[in-house]
Structure formats: structure tokens, C-alpha cells
Tab-separated table of C-alpha atoms and ligand atoms in Angstrom:
chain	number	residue	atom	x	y	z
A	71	UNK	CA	0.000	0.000	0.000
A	72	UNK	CA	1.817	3.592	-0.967
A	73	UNK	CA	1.689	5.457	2.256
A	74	UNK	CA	0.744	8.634	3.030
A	75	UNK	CA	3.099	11.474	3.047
A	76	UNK	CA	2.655	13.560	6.112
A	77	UNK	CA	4.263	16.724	8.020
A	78	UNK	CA	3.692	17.129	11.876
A	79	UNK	CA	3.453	20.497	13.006
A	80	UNK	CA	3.065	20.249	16.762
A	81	UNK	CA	3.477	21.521	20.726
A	82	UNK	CA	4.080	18.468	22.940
A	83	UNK	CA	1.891	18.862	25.058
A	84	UNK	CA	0.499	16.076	27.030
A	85	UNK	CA	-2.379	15.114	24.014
A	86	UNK	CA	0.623	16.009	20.849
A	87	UNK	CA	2.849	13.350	22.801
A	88	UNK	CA	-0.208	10.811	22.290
A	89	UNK	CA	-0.698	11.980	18.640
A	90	UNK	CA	3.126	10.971	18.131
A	91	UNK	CA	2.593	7.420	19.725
A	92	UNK	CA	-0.556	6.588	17.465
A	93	UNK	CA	1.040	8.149	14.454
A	94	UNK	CA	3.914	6.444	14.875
A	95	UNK	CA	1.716	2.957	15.344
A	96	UNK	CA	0.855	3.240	11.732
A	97	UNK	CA	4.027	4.025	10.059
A	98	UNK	CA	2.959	1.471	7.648
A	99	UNK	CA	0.118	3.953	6.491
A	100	UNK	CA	2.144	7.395	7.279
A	101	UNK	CA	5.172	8.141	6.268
A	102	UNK	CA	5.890	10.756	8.176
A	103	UNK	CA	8.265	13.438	6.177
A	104	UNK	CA	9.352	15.599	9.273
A	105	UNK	CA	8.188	16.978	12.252
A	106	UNK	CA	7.892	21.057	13.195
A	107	UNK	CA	7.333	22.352	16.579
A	108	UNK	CA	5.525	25.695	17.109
A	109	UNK	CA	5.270	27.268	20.974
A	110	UNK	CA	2.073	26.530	22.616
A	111	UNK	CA	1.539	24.533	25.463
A	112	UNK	CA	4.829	25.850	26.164
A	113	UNK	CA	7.617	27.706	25.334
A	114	UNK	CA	9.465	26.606	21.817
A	115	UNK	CA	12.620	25.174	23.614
A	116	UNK	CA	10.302	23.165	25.710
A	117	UNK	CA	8.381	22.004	23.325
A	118	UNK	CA	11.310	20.840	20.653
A	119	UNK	CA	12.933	19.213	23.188
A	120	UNK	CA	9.958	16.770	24.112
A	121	UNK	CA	9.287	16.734	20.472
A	122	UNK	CA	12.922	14.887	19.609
A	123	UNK	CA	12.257	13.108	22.990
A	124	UNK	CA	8.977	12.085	22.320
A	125	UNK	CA	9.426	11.196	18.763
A	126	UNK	CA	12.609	8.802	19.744
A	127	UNK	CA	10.964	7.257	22.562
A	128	UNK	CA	8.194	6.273	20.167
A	129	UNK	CA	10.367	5.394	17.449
A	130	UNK	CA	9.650	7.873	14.596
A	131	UNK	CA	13.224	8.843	12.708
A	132	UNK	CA	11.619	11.464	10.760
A	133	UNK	CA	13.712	14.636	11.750
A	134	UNK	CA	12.266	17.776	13.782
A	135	UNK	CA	12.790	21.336	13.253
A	136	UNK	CA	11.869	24.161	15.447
A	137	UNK	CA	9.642	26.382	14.188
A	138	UNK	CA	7.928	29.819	15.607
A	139	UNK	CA	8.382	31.214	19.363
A	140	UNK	CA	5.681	33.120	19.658
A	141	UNK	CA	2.382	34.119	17.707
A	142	UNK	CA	1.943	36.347	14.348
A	143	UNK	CA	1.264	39.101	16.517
A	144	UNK	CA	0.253	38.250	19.832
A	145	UNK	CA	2.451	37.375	22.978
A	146	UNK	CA	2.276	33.870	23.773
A	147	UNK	CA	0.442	32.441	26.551
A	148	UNK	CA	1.168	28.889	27.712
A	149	UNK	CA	-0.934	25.941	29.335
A	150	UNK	CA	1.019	24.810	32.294
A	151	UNK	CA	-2.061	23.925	34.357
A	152	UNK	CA	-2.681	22.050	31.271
A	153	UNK	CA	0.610	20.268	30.728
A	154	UNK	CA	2.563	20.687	33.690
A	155	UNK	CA	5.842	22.903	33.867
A	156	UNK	CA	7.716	20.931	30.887
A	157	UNK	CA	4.676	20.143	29.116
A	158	UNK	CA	4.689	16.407	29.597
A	159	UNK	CA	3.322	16.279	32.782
A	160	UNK	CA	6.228	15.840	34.492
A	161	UNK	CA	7.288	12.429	32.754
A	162	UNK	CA	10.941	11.935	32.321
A	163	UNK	CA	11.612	11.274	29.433
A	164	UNK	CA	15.706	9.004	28.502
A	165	UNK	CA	18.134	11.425	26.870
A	166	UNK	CA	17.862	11.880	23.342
A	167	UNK	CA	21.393	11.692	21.017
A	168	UNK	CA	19.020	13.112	18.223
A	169	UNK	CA	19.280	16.788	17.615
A	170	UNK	CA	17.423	19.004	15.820
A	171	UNK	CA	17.756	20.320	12.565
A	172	UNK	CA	19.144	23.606	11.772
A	173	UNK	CA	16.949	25.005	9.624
A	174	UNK	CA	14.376	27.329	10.640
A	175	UNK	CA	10.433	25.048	10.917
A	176	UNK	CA	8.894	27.086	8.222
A	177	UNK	CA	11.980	26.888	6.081
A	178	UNK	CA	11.738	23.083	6.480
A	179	UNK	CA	8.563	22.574	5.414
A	180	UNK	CA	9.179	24.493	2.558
A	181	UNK	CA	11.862	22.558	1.421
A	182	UNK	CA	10.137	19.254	2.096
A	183	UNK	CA	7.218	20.141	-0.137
A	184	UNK	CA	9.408	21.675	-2.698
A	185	UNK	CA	11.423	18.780	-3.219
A	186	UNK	CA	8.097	16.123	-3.363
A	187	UNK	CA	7.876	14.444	-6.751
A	188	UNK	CA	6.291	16.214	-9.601
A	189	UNK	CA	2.216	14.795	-8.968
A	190	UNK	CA	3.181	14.324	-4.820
A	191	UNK	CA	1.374	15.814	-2.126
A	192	UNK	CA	1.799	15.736	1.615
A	193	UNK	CA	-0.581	16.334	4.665
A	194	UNK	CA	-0.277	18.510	7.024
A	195	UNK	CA	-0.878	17.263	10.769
A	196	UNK	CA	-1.325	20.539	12.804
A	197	UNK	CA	-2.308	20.388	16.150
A	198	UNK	CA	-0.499	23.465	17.712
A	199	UNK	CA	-1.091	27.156	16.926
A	200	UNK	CA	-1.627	27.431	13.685
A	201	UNK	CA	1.513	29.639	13.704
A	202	UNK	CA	4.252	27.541	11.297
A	203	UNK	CA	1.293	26.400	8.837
A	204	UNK	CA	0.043	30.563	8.298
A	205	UNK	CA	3.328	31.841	8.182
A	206	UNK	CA	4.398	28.565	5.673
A	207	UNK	CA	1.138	29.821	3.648
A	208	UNK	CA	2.109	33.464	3.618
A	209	UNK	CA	5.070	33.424	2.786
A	210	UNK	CA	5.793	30.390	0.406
A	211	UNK	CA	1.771	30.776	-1.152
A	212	UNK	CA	3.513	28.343	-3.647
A	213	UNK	CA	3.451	25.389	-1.574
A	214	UNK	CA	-0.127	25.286	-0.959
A	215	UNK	CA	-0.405	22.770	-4.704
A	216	UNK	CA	1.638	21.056	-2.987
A	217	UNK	CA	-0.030	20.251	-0.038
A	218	UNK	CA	-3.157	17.228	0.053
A	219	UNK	CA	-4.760	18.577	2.638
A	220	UNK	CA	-4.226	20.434	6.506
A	221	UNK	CA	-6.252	18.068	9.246
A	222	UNK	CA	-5.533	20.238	11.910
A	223	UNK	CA	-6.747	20.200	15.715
A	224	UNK	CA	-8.263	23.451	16.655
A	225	UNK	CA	-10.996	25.724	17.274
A	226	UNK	CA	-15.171	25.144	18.332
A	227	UNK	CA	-18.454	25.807	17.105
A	228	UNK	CA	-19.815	24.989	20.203
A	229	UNK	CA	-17.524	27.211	22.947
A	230	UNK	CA	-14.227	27.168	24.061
A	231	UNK	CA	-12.342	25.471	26.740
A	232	UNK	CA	-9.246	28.467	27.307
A	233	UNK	CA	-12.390	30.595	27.177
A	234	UNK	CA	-16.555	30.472	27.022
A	235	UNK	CA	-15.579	31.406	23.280
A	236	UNK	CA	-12.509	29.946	22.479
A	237	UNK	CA	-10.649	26.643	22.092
A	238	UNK	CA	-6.645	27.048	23.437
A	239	UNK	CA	-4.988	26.659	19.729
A	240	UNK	CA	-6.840	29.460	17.383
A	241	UNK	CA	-6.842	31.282	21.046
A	242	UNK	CA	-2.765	31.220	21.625
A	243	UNK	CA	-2.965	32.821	17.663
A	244	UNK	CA	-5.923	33.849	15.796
A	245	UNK	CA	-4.258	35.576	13.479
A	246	UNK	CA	-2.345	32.228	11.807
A	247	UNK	CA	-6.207	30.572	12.053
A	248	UNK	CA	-7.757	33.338	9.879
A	249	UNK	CA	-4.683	32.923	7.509
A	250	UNK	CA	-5.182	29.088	7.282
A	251	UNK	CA	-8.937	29.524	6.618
A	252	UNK	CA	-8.805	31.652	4.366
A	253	UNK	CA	-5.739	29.941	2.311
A	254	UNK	CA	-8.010	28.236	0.225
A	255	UNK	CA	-5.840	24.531	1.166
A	256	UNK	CA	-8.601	21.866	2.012
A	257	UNK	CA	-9.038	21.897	5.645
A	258	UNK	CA	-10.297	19.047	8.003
A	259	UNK	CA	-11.039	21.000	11.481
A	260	UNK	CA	-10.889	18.398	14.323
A	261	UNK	CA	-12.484	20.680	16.738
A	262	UNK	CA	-14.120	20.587	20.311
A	263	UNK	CA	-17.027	19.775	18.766
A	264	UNK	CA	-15.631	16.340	18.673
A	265	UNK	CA	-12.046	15.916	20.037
A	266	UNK	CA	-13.999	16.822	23.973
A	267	UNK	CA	-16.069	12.859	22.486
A	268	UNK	CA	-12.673	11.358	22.258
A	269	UNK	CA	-12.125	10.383	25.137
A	270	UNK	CA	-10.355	7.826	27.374
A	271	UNK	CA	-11.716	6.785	31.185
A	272	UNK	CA	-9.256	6.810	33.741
A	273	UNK	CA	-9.498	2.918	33.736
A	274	UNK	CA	-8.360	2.532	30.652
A	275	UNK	CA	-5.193	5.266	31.368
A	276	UNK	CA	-4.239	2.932	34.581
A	277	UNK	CA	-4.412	-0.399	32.089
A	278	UNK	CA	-2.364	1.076	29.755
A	279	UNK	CA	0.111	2.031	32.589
A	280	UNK	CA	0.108	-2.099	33.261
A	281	UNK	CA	0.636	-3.325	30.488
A	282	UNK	CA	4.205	-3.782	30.834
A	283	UNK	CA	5.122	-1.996	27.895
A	284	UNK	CA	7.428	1.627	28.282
A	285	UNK	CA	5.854	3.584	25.521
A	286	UNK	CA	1.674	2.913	26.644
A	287	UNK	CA	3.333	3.789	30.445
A	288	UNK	CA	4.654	6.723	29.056
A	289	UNK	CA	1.007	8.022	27.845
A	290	UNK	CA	-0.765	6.632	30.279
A	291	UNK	CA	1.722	8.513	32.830
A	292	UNK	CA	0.808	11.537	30.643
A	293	UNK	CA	-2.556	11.543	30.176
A	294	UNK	CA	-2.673	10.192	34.234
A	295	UNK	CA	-1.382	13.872	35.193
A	296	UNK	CA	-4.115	15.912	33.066
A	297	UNK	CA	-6.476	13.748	34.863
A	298	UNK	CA	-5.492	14.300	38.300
A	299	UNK	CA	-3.934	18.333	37.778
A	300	UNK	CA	-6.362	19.539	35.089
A	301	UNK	CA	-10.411	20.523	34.651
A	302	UNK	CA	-10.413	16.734	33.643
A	303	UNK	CA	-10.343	15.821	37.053
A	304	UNK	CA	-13.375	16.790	36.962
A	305	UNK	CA	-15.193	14.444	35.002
A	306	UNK	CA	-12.671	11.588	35.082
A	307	UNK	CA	-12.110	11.088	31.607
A	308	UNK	CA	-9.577	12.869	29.095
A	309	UNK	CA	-9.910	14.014	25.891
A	310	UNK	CA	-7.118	13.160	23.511
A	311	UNK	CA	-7.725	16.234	21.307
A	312	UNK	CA	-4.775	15.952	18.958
A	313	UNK	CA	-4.943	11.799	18.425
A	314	UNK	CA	-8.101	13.037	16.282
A	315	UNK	CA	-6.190	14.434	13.460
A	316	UNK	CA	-4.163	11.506	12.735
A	317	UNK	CA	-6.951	9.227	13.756
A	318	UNK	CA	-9.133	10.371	10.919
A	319	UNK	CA	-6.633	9.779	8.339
A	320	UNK	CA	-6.333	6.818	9.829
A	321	UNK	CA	-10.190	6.098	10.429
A	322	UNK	CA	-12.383	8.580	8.788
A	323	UNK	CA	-15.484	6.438	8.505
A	324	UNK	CA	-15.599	6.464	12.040
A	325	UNK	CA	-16.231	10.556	11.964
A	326	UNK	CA	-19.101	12.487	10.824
A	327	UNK	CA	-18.533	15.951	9.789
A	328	UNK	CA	-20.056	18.714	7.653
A	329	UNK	CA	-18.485	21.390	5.169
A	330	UNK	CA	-18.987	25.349	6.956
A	331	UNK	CA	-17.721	28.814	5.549
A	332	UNK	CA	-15.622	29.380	9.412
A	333	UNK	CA	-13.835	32.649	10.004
A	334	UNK	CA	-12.246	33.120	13.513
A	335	UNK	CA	-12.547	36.232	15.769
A	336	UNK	CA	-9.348	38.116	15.680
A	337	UNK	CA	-10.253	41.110	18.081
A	338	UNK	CA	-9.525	41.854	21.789
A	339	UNK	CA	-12.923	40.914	23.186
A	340	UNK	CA	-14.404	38.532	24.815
A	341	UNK	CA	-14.412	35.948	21.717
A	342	UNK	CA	-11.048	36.181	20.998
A	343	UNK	CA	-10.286	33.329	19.244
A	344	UNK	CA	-14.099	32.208	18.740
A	345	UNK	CA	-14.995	30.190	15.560
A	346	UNK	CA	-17.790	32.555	13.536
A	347	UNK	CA	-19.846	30.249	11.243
A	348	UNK	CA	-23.399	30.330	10.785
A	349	UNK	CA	-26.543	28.193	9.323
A	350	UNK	CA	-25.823	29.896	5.797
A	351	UNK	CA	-26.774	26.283	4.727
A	352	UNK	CA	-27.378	26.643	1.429
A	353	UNK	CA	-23.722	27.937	0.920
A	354	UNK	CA	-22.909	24.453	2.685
A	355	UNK	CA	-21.824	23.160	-0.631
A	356	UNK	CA	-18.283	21.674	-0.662
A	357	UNK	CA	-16.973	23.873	-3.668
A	358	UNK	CA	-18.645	27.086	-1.441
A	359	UNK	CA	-17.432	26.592	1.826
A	360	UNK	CA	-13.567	26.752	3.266
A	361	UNK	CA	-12.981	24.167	5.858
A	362	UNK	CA	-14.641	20.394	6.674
A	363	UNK	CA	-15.816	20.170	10.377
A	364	UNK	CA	-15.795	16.882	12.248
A	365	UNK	CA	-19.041	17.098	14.537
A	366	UNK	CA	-19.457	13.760	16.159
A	367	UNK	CA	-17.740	10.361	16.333
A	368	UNK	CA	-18.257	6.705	16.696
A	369	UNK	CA	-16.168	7.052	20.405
A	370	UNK	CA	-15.827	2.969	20.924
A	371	UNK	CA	-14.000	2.854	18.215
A	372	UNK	CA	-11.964	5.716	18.575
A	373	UNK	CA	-10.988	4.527	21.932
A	374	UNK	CA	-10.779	0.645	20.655
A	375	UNK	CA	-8.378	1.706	17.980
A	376	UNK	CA	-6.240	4.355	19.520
A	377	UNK	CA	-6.083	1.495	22.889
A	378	UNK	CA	-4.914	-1.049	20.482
A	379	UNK	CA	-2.651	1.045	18.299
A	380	UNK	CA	-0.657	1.926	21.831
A	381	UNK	CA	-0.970	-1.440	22.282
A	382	UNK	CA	0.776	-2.736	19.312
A	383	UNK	CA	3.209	-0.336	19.269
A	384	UNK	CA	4.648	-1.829	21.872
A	385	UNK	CA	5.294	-5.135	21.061
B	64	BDR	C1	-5.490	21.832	22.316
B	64	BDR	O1	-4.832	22.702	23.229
B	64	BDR	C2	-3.650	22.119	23.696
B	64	BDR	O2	-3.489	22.360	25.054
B	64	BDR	C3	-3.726	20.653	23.350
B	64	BDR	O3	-2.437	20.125	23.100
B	64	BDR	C4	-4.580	20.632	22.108
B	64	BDR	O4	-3.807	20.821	20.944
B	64	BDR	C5	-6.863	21.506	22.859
B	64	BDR	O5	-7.622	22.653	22.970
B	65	CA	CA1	-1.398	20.546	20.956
């Protein structure tokens, strides 16, 4: 089977540390071209170095480049209460020999997409600030024919969990959101609409931390401290928001989803950061509208096949 070309553009981050394990589960499916960090859930440094971390641990050899420290315009705010002080929840990671590379993120996706055969195409995984991906867009506009498709975790139509309005990523930098949705690349959002429905029970986060194998420890140690330091503690579940991306190029039947015209509140008030979209159905055609919303999702499955991908991966 030819495999998917894909670029990760990520802040590890608790939930991006997941989305490295699962992707890296299906390398047989992804071939995963490189991997680009963007500041988020904490600062860049932070977030590169669990990035290389991360990625060895899980055994992706794809190489990672550090992309943007801070927001097109904004100042950047970070989600320690989210993803602890490092932003892996305090899990200790063994010392990478893998460095990254030297050229700039942005620069580095560039060069990946230029270089892609004739016909190619890649994905784009996002599930940081948009950040890399707008700035990539702006700059090199050129790159968007070569680019399948961004699947990117971000955003809400149905209120925000940073803010009443606003989901964290298109929060930290709604700026880069506008400039994605209005880049005119086919979008997949993987919103809150339905990454807060993929979910896993703290059961299941204590098996996987049984199972005898390092790398389902290591998210179940993860995904353990969001459940005991975060608002998940709360309800006693956690979502995995950025397994969804990868999990519906893995899985798409099991999503349901509908094509919207979306624009995203750039101001200072109250919905900064807010998804606008309205019921301007009959514009809902695909050919009309920018950006493919996932709304709901078959969540046994979703937790039956990322449980099982974690699963095999470490065999
Ligand atoms: C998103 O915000 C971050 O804290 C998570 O990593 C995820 O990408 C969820 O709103
Ligand atoms: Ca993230």
C-alpha cells in the first residue's frame, strides 16, 4: 500500500505526545516526512525538546525542526495547568542523542514540499497554533499545490475550553487561524465539537500504565497527570484532542462531519479566538465553503483503535 506522506506540526503537550505514539503505530500507512514544533503549550525550547524526545521514545526517525516562538502578533500564553511545567506532565523522558535540525520550521517545510515528486502531495498534521502552517502559507503561497490537505486540531463551534468562546490553539494565535482559513488549502477542522467525544476513562489510562510496555506507560503517565492536575479531574475522563487528526486519516469512517464557511474572531474581546460560522446552509456546498468540520464520532472505536494502536506499538 503507498503510504501517506505527512508533516507534523506540533506543541508536545500532554495530548501532541499521544498523537506521536498513534502516528507512529501506523508508520505502515504514514510516512511521516518531518516533524515542526511551534510554541504553545509551552515555550518553543520546551516544546522541541519533548518533540525529539517524544518522537525517539516512540520510534519515529523522521527529523524535527523548530519552528515559531511566539504568535503572528500576539504574545504567547502557555498551558502549564494544562501540561505541567515541561509540558509532559512531568514524565521523564531518557536522553535523546538526536538533535534538531538547523533550519528554521517554516523553512523546512518548505523545502520538504518543494522537493516532493512532480504529482506528490503531503498532509499537514497541525495540532499546535496554527503559527508555522500561516506563516508557511504566507510566505511560500507556492506550496499550498503542494499540499493534500491540513487536518488540523483546533478551534469550536460549540464554545471554548481556554475561554466560554474559544478553544486554546486558534486562542494562543488567531491571526495564523484566519490565515489558514482563508488559504483556500482543504481543511479538516478536528475541533471541540468532537475531540472533547474522544475520550479515554481513567481505567483505561491505569491499564495502559500495566501493560508492561514503556511507551503505553509513558502516555498513560501523561494523560494520568491531566487527569489528576487539570479541569479533567473533573469528570474523570480525558480528551485526547490531537490523536483526532491523525486518527481520521487513519479512520475517517468512524467521523461524521459537515463542510462550513468558518472565520475566527481576531479582536480583543471577549471571543477572541471564537470560531464565527453560521446556518448559511445553502452555501454548505463543498466547492462554497472553506474548511470540513468533524461534529461527532463513533467514540468505541476511537478509543478501541487508539487502545490497540498503543498497544501494538509496543510489542
Ligand atoms: C489543544 O490545546 C492544547 O493544550 C492541546 O495540546 C490541544 O492541541 C486543545 O484545545
Ligand atoms: Ca497541541
Amino acid at each position: 500500500m503507498k503510504r501517506r506522506k505527512v508533516i507534523i506540526d506540533c506543541d508536545p503537550g500532554v495530548d501532541d505526545g499521544v498523537m506521536l505514539a498513534l502516528a507512529s503505530a501506523h508508520q505502515d500507512q504514514l510516512e511521516i516526512l518531518g516533524i515542526t514544533t511551534v510554541c504553545g503549550n509551552q515555550d518553543i525550547d520546551k516544546v522541541s525538546r519533548n518533540a525529539l524526545s517524544l518522537s525517539d521514545f516512540f520510534g519515529i526517525e523522521a527529523p524535527v525542526a523548530k519552528g515559531m516562538d511566539r504568535p503572528v502578533v500576539r504574545e504567547p500564553e502557555y498551558a502549564p495547568e494544562t501540561h505541567g511545567e515541561d509540558g509532559i506532565g512531568g514524565c521523564v523522558l531518557p536522553e535523546t542523542q538526536r538533535t534538531e535540525s538547523r533550519e528554521n520550521g517554516i523553512l523546512f517545510m518548505q523545502r520538504i514540499l518543494k522537493e516532493l515528486e512532480k504529482e506528490e502531495k503531503a498532509s499537514i498534521i497541525a495540532t499546535g497554533p496554527l503559527t508555522n502552517v500561516a506563516l508557511l502559507l504566507r510566505i511560500f503561497p507556492e506550496t499550498a499545490d503542494k499540499i493534500r490537505e491540513i487536518v488540523f486540531m483546533g478551534g469550536s463551534l460549540s464554545g471554548g475550553n481556554v475561554t466560554d468562546a474559544a478553544e486554546f490553539n486558534f486562542y494562543e494565535d488567531p491571526e495564523a487561524a484566519r490565515m489558514v482559513l482563508q488559504s483556500g488549502v482543504p481543511l479538516v477542522m478536528c475541533g471541540l465539537d468532537v475531540t472533547e467525544k474522544c475520550t479515554l476513562t481513567r481505567k483505561q489510562i491505569l491499564k495502559m500504565c500495566q501493560w508492561g510496555s514503556p511507551a503505553a506507560k509513558l502516555c498513560g503517565d501523561m494523560l494520568g497527570y491531566c487527569l489528576e492536575n487539570s479541569s479533567e479531574k473533573y469528570r474523570g475522563e480525558v480528551s485526547v484532542h490531537d490523536a483526532v487528526p491523525v486518527m481520521y486519516l487513519l479512520h475517517p469512517e468512524i467521523f461524521e462531519g459537515g463542510h462550513k464557511i468558518l472565520d475566527v474572531d481576531c479582536s480583543e474581546g471577549a471571543a477572541r479566538g471564537a470560531v464565527l460560522g453560521g446556518f448559511r446552509w445553502w452555501k454548505n456546498e463543498a466547492e462554497d465553503t472553506n474548511v470540513y468540520v468533524l461534529t461527532d464520532v463513533d467514540k468505541d472505536k476511537f478509543q478501541e483503535y487508539l487502545i490497540t494502536s498503543l498497544y501494538e506499538l509496543a510489542q
